[in-house]
PDB file of C-alpha atoms in Angstrom:
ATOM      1  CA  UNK A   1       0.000   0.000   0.000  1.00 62.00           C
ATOM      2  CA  UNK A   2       1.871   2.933  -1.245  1.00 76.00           C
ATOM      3  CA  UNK A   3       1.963   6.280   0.207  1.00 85.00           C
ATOM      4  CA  UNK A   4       0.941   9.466  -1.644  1.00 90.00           C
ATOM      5  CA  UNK A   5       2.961  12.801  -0.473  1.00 90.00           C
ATOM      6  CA  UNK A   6       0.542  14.620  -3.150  1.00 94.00           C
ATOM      7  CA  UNK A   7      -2.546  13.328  -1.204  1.00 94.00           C
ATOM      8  CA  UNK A   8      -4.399  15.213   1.580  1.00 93.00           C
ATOM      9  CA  UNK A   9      -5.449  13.053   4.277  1.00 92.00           C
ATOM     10  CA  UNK A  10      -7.364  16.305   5.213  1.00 94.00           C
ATOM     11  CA  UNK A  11     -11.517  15.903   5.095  1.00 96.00           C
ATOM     12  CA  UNK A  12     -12.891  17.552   2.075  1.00 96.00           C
ATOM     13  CA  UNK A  13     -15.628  20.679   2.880  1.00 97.00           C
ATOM     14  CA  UNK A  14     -18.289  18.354   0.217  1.00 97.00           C
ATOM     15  CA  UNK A  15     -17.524  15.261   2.524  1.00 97.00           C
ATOM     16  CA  UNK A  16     -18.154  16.839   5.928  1.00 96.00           C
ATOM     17  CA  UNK A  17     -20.967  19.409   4.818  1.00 96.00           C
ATOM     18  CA  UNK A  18     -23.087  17.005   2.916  1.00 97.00           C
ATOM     19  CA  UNK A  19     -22.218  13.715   1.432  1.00 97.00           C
ATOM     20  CA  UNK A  20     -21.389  12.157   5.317  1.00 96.00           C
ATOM     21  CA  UNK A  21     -25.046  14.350   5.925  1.00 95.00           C
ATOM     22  CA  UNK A  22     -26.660  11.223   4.329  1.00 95.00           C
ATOM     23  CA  UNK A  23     -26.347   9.722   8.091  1.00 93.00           C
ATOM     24  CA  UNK A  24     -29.240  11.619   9.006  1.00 92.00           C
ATOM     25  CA  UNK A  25     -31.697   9.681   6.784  1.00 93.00           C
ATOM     26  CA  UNK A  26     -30.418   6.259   9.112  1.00 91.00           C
ATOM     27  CA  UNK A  27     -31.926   8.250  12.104  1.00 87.00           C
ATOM     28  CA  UNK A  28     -34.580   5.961  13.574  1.00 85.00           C
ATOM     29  CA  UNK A  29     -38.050   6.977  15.728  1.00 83.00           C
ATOM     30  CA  UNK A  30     -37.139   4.261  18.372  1.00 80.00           C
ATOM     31  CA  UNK A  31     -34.456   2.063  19.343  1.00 78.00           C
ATOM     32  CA  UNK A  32     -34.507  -1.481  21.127  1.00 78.00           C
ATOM     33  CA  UNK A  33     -32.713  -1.654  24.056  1.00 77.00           C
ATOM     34  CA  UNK A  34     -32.164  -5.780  24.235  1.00 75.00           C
ATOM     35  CA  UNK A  35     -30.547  -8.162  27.053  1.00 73.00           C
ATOM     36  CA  UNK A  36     -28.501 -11.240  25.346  1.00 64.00           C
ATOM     37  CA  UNK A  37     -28.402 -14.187  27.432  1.00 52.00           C
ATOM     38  CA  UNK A  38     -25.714 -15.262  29.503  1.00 47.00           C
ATOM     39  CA  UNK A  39     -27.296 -19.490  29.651  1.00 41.00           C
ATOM     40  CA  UNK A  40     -28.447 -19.660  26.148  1.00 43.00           C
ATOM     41  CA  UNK A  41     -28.431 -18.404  23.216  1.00 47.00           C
ATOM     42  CA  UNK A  42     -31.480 -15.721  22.556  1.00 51.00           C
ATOM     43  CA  UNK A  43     -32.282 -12.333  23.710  1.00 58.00           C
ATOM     44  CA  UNK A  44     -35.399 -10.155  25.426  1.00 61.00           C
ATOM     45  CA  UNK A  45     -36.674  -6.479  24.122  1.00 60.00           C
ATOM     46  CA  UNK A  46     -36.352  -4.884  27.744  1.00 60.00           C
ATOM     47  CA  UNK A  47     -37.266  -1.481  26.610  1.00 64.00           C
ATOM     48  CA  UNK A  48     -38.219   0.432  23.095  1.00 68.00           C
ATOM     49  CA  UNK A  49     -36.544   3.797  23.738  1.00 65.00           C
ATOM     50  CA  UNK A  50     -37.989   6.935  21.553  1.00 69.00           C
ATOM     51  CA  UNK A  51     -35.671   9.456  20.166  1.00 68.00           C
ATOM     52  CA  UNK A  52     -38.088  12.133  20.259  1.00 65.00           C
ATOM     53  CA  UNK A  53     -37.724  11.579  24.367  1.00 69.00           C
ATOM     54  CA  UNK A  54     -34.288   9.453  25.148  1.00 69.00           C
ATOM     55  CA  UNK A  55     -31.954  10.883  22.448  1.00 68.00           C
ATOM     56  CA  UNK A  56     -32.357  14.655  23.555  1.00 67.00           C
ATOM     57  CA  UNK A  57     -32.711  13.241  27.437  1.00 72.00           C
ATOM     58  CA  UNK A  58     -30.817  10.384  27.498  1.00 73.00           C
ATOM     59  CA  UNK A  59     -29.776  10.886  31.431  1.00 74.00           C
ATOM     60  CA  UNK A  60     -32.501   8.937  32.933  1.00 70.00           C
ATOM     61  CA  UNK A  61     -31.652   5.891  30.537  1.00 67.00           C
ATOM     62  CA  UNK A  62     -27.674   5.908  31.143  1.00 67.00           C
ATOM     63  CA  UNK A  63     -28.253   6.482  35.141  1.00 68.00           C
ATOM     64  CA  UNK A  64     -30.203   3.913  34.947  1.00 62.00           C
ATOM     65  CA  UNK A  65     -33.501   5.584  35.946  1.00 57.00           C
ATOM     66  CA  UNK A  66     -35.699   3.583  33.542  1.00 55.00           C
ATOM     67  CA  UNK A  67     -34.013   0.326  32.840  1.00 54.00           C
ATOM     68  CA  UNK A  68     -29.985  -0.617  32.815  1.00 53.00           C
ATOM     69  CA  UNK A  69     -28.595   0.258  30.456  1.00 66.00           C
ATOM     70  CA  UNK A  70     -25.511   0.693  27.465  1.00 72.00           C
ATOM     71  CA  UNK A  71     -24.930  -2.894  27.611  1.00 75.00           C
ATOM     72  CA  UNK A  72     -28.627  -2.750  26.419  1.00 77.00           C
ATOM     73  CA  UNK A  73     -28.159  -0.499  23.447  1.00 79.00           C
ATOM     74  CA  UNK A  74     -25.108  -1.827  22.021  1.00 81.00           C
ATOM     75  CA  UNK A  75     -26.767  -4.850  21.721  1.00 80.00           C
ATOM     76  CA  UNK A  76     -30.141  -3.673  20.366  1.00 82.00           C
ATOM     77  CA  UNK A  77     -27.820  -1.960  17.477  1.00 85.00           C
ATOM     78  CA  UNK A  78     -26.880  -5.631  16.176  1.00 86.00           C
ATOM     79  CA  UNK A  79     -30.122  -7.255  16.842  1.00 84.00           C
ATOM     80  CA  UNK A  80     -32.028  -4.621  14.637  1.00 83.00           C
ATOM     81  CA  UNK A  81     -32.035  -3.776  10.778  1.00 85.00           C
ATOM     82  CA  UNK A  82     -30.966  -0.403   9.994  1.00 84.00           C
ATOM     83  CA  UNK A  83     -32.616   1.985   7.981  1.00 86.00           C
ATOM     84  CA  UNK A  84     -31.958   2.485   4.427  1.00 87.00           C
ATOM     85  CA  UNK A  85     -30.269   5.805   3.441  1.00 90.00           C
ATOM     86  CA  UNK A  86     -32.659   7.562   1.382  1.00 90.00           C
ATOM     87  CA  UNK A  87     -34.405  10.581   0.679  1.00 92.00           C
ATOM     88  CA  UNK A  88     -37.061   9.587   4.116  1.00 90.00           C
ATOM     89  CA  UNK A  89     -36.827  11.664   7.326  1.00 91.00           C
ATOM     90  CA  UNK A  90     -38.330  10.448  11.124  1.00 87.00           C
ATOM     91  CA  UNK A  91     -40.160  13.344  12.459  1.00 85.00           C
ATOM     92  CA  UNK A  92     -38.063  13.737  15.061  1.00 82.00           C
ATOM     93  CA  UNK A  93     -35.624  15.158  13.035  1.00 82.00           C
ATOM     94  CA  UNK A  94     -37.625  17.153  10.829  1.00 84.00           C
ATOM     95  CA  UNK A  95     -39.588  19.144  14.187  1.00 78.00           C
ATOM     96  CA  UNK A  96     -37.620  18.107  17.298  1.00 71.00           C
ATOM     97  CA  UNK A  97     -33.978  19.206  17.116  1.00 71.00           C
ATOM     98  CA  UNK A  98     -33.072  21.659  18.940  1.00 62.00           C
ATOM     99  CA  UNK A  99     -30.339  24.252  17.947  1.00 59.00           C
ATOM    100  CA  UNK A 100     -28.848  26.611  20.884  1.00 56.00           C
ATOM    101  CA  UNK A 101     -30.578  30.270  21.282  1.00 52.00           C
ATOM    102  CA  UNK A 102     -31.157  32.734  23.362  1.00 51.00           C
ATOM    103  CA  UNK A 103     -34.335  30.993  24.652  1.00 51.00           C
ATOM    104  CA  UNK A 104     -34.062  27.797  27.899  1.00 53.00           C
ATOM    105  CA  UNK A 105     -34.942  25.261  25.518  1.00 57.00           C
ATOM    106  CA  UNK A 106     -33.103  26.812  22.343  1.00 56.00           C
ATOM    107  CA  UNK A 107     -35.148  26.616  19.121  1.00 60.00           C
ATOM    108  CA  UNK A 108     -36.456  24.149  17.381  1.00 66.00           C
ATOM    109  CA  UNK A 109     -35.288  23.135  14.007  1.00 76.00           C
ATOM    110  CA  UNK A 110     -35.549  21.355  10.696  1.00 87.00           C
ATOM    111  CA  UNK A 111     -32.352  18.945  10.595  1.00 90.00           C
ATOM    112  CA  UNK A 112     -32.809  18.368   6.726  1.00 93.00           C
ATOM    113  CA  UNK A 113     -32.829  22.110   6.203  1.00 93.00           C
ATOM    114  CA  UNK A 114     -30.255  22.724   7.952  1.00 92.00           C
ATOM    115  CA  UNK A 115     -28.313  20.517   6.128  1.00 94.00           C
ATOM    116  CA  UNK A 116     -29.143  22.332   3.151  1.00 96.00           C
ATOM    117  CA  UNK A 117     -28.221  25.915   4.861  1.00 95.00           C
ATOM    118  CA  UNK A 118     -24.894  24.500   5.737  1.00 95.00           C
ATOM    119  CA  UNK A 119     -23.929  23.667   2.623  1.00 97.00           C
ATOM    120  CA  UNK A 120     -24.834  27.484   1.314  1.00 97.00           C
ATOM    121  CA  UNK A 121     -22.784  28.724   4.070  1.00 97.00           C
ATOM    122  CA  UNK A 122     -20.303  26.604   3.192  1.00 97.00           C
ATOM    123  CA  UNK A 123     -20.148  28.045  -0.762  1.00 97.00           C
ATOM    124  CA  UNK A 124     -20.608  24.145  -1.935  1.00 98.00           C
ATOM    125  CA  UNK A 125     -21.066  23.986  -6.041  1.00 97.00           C
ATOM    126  CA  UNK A 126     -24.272  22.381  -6.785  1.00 97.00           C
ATOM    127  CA  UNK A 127     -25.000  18.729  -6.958  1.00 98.00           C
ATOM    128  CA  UNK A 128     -25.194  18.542 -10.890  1.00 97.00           C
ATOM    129  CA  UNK A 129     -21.269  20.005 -10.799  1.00 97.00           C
ATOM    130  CA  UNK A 130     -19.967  17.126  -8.510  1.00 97.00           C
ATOM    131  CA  UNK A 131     -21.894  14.715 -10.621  1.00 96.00           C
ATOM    132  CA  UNK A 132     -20.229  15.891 -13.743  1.00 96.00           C
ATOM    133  CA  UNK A 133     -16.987  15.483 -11.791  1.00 95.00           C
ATOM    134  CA  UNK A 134     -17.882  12.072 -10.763  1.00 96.00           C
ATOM    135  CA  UNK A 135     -18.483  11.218 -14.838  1.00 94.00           C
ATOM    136  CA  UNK A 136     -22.369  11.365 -15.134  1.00 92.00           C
ATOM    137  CA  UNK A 137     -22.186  13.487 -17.911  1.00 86.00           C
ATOM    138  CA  UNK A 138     -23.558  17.275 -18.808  1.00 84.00           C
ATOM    139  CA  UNK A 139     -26.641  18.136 -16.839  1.00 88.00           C
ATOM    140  CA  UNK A 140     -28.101  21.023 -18.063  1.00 89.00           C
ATOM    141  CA  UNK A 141     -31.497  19.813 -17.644  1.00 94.00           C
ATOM    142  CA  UNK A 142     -33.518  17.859 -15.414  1.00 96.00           C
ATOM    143  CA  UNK A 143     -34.346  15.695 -17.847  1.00 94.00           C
ATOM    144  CA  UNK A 144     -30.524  15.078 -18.213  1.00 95.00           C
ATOM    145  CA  UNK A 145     -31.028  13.500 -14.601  1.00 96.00           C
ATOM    146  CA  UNK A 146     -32.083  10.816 -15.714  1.00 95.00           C
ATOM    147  CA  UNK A 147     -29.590   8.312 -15.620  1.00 94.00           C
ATOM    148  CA  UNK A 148     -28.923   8.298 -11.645  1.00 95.00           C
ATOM    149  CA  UNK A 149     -32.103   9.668 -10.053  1.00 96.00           C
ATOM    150  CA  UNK A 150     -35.753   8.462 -11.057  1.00 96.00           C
ATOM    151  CA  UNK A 151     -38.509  10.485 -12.999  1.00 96.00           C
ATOM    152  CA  UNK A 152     -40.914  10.882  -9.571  1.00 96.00           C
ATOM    153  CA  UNK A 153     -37.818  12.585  -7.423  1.00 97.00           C
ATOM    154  CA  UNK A 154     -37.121  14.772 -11.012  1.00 97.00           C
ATOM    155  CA  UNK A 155     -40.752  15.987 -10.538  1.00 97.00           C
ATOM    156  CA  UNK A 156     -40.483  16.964  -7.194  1.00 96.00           C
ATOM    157  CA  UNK A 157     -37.087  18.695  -7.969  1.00 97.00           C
ATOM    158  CA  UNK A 158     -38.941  20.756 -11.007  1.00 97.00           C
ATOM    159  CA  UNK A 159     -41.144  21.780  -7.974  1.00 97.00           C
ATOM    160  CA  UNK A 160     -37.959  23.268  -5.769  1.00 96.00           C
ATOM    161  CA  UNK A 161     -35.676  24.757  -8.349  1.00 97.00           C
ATOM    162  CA  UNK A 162     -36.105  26.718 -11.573  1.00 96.00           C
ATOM    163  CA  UNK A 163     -32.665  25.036 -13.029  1.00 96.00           C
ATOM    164  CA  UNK A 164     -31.556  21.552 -12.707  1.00 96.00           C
ATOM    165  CA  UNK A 165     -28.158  23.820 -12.204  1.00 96.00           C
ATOM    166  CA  UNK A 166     -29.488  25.109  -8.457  1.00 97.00           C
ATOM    167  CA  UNK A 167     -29.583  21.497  -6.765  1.00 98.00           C
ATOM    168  CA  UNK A 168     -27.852  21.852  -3.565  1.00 98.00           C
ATOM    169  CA  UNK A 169     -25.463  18.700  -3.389  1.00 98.00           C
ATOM    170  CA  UNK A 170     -27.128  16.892  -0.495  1.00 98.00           C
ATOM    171  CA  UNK A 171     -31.004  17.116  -1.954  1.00 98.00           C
ATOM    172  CA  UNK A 172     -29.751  15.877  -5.092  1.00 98.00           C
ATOM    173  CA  UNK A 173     -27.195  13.188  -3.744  1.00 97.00           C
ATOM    174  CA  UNK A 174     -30.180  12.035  -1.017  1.00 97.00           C
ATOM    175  CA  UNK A 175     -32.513  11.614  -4.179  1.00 97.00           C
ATOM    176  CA  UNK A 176     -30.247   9.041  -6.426  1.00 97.00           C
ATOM    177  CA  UNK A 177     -31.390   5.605  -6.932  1.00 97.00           C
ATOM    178  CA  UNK A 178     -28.684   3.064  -5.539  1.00 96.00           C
ATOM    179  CA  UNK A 179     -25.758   2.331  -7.798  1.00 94.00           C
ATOM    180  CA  UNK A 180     -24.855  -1.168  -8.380  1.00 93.00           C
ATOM    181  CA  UNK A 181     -23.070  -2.527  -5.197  1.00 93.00           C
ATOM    182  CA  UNK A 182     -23.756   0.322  -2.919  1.00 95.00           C
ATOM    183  CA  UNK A 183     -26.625   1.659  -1.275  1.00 94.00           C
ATOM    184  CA  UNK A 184     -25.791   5.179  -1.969  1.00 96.00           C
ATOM    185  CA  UNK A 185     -26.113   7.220  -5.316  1.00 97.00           C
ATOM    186  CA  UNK A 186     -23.970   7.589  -7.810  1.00 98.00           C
ATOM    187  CA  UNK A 187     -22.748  10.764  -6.943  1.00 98.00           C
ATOM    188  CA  UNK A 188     -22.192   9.813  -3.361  1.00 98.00           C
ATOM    189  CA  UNK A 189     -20.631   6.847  -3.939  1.00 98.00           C
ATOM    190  CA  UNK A 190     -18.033   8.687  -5.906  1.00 98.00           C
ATOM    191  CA  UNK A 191     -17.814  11.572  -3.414  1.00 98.00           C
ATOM    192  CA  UNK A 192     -17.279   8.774  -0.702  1.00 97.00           C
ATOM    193  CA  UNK A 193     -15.320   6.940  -2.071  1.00 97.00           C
ATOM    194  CA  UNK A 194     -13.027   9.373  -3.499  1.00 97.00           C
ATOM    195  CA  UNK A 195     -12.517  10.810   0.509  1.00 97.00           C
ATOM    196  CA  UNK A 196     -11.968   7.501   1.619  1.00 96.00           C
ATOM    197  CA  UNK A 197      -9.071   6.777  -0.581  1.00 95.00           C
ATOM    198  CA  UNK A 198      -7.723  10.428   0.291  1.00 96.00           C
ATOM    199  CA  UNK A 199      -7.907   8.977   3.887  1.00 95.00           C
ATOM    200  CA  UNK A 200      -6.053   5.809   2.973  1.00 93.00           C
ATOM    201  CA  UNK A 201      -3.056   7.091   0.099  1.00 93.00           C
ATOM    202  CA  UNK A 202      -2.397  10.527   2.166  1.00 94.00           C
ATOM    203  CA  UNK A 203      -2.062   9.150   5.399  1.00 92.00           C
ATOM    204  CA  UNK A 204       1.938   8.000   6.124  1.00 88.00           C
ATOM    205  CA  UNK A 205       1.258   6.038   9.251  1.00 87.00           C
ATOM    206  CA  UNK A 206      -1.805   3.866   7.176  1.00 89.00           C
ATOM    207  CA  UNK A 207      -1.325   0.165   9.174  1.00 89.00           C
ATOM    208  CA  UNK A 208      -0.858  -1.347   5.507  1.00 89.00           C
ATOM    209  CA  UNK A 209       1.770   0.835   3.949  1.00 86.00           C
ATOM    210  CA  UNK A 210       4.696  -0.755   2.786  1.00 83.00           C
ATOM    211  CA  UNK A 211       7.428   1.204   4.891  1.00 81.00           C
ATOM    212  CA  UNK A 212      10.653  -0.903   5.640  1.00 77.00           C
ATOM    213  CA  UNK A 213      11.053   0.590   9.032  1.00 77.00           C
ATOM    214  CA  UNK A 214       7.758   1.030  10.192  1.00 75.00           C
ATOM    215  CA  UNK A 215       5.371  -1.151   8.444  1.00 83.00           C
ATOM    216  CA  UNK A 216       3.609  -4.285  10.180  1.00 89.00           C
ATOM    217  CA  UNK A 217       5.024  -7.530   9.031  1.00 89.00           C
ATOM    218  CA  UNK A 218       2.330 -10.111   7.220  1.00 91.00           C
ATOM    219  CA  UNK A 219       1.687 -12.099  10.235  1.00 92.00           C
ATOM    220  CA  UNK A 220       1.265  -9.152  12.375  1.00 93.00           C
ATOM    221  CA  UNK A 221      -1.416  -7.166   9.189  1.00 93.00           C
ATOM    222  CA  UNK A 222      -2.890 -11.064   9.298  1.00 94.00           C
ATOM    223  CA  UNK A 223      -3.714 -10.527  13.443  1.00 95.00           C
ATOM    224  CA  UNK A 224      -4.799  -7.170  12.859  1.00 94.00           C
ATOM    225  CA  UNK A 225      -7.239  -8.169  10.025  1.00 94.00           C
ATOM    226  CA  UNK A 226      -8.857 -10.536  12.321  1.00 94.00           C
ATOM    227  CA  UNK A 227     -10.582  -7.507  14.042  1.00 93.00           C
ATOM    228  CA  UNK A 228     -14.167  -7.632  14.143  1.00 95.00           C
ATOM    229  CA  UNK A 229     -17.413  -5.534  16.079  1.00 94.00           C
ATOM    230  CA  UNK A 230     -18.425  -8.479  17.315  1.00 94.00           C
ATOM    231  CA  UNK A 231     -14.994  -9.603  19.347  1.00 95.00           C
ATOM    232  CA  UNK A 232     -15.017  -6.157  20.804  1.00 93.00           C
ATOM    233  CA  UNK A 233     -18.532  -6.330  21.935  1.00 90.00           C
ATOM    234  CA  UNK A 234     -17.284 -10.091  23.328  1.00 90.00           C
ATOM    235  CA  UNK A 235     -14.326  -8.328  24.990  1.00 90.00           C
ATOM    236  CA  UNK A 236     -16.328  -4.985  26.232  1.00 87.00           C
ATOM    237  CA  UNK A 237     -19.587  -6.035  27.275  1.00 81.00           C
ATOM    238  CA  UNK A 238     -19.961  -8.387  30.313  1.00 74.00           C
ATOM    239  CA  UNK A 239     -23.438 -10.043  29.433  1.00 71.00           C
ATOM    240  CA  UNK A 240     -22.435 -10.548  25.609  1.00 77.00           C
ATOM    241  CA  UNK A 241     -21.889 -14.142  25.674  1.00 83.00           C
ATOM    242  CA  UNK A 242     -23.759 -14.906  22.264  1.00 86.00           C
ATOM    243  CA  UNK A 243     -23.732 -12.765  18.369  1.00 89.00           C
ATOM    244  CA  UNK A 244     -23.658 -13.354  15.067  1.00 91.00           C
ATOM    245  CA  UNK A 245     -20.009 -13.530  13.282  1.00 92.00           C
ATOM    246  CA  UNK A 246     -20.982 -10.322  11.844  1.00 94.00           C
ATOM    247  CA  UNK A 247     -22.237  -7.745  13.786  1.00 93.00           C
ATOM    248  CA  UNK A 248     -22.930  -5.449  10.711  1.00 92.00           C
ATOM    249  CA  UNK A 249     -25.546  -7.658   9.141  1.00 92.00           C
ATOM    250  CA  UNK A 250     -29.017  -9.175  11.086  1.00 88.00           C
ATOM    251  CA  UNK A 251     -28.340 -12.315  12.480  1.00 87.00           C
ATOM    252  CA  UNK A 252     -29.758 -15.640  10.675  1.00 88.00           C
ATOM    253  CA  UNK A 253     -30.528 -19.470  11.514  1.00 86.00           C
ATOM    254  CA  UNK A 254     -27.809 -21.571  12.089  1.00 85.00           C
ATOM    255  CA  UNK A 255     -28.053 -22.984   8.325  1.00 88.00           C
ATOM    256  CA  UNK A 256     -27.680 -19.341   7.427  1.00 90.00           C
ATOM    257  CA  UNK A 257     -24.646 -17.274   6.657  1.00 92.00           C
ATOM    258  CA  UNK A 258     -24.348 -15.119   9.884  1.00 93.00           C
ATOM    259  CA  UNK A 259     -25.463 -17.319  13.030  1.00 92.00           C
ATOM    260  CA  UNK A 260     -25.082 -16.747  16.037  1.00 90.00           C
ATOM    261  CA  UNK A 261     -22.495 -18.383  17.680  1.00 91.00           C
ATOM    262  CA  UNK A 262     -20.667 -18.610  21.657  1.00 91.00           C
ATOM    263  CA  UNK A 263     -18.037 -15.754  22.151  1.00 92.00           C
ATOM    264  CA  UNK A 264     -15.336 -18.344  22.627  1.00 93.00           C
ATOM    265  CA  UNK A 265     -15.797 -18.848  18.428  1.00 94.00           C
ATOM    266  CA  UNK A 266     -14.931 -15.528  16.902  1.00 94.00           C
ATOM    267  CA  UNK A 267     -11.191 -14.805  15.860  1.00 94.00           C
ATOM    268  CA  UNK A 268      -9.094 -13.063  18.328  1.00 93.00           C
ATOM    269  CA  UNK A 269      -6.105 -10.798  18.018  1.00 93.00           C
ATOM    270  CA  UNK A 270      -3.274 -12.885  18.985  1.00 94.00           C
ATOM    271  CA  UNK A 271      -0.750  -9.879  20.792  1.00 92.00           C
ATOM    272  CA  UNK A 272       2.424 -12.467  20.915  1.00 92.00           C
ATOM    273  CA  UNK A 273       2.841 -11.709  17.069  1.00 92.00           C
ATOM    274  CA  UNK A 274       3.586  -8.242  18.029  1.00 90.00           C
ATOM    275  CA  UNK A 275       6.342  -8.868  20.440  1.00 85.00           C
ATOM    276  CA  UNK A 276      10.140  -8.678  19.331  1.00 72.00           C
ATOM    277  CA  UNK A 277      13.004 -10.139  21.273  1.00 51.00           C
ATOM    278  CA  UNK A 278      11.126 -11.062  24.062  1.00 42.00           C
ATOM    279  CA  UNK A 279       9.438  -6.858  24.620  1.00 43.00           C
ATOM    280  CA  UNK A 280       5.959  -6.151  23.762  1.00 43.00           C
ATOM    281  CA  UNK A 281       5.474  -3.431  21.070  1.00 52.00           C
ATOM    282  CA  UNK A 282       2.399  -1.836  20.921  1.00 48.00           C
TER     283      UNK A 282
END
């Protein structure tokens, strides 16, 4: 993995001020807060927290006021599907968050809209310029839109703006249909990716550069690639004795892909491969 002087690591204004923005759409009404089993293997809803009332109070839930507690919601994160990013809001966001003021209880705002201000603020060009970056083409038109966001979300954008030219970059990233292999827009997934690989070739302490002084040596990458969300949550968490091998995806059956399976199963780091003449070095 070769290092890029010419590269910065740094993260771009697009990235921060709207593409990462798509996060907001994964915002859910409620959360599970779930208790895994210590005897067997299965798990309990204890509590359905709201995010309308526990995100922008979450004291009483992490004193353990209502029920106990983080263990709780880690857990309910990898027993639950996630929402889709997409062009859908909760309420919660769209009425209930609260931006500081001169009032108590600050005022309320619209988080989508803000998102949109911000990226004004920020001078952003408009969504049909980083798409022509990315290699969609010329987009004079809306109808020139075609190719990475359906007719219905075109419509809606005829609505909003009097030129296809005045899309602000997250509306019209938000509103792509999926490209192939990712679950983002095409404009996104270039954006994204393009930052990500910033992040990887301009960084000169990346774990998998090939530095003869510094670098990792294959057995030592080979440990390090055995990292996985679910070993941490076995190593952190004192009542996780049970998850699937993949903590990203839902679990399934045990005929399935992603079963859940003892602790004592998934890959650790083995810390010996990192010792040199008989010191530890890490």
């Amino acid at each position: 993995m070769g290092y890029n002087v010419s590269i910065n690591a740094g993260i771009l204004n697009h990235f921060g001020t709207a593409v990462l923005r798509v996060g907001d759409t994964l915002i859910r009404s409620s959360f599970g807060l779930i208790t895994n089993s210590r005897v067997r293997c299965s798990s309990k809803l204890i509590y359905r927290g709201r995010t309308a009332v526990d995100f922008f109070n979450p004291a009483p839930l992490l004193l353990g006021l209502k029920v106990n507690l983080i263990r709780e919601i880690l857990y309910g994160l990898v027993d639950e599907l996630a929402q889709l990013p997409d062009k859908n809001f909760v309420d919660v966001i769209r009425e209930r968050v609260i931006i500081e003021g001169p009032t108590i209880d600050g005022i309320v705002g619209d988080l989508p809209a803000i998102n949109i201000h911000r990226g004004r603020d920020h001078g952003l060009q408009t969504f049909v310029k980083f798409r022509e970056i990315c290699g969609a083409g010329p987009s004079n038109n809306f109808s020139q839109l075609r190719n990475t966001i359906n007719c219905p979300e075109i419509m809606k954008l005829r609505q909003a703006y009097e030129n296809a030219k005045d899309i602000d970059l997250f509306v019209g990233g938000i509103l792509e249909f999926p490209t192939l292999g990712s679950v983002l827009g095409f404009t996104f997934t270039c954006l994204m990716t393009k930052q990500f690989g910033h992040l990887r070739h301009g960084d000169r302490f990346w774990y998998e550069r090939n530095d003869p002084i510094a670098a990792f040596t294959l057995p030592q990458l080979e440990e390090i690639r055995k990292t996985s969300l679910s070993r941490v949550y076995c190593d952190n968490t004192d009542n996780v004795i049970f998850i699937q091998k993949n903590a990203f995806k839902l679990r399934t059956g045990n005929n399935g892909d992603n079963p859940v399976i003892d602790c004592d199963f998934i890959p650790r780091v083995n810390l010996e491969v990192f010792r040199r003449g008989g010191r530890a070095h890490w």
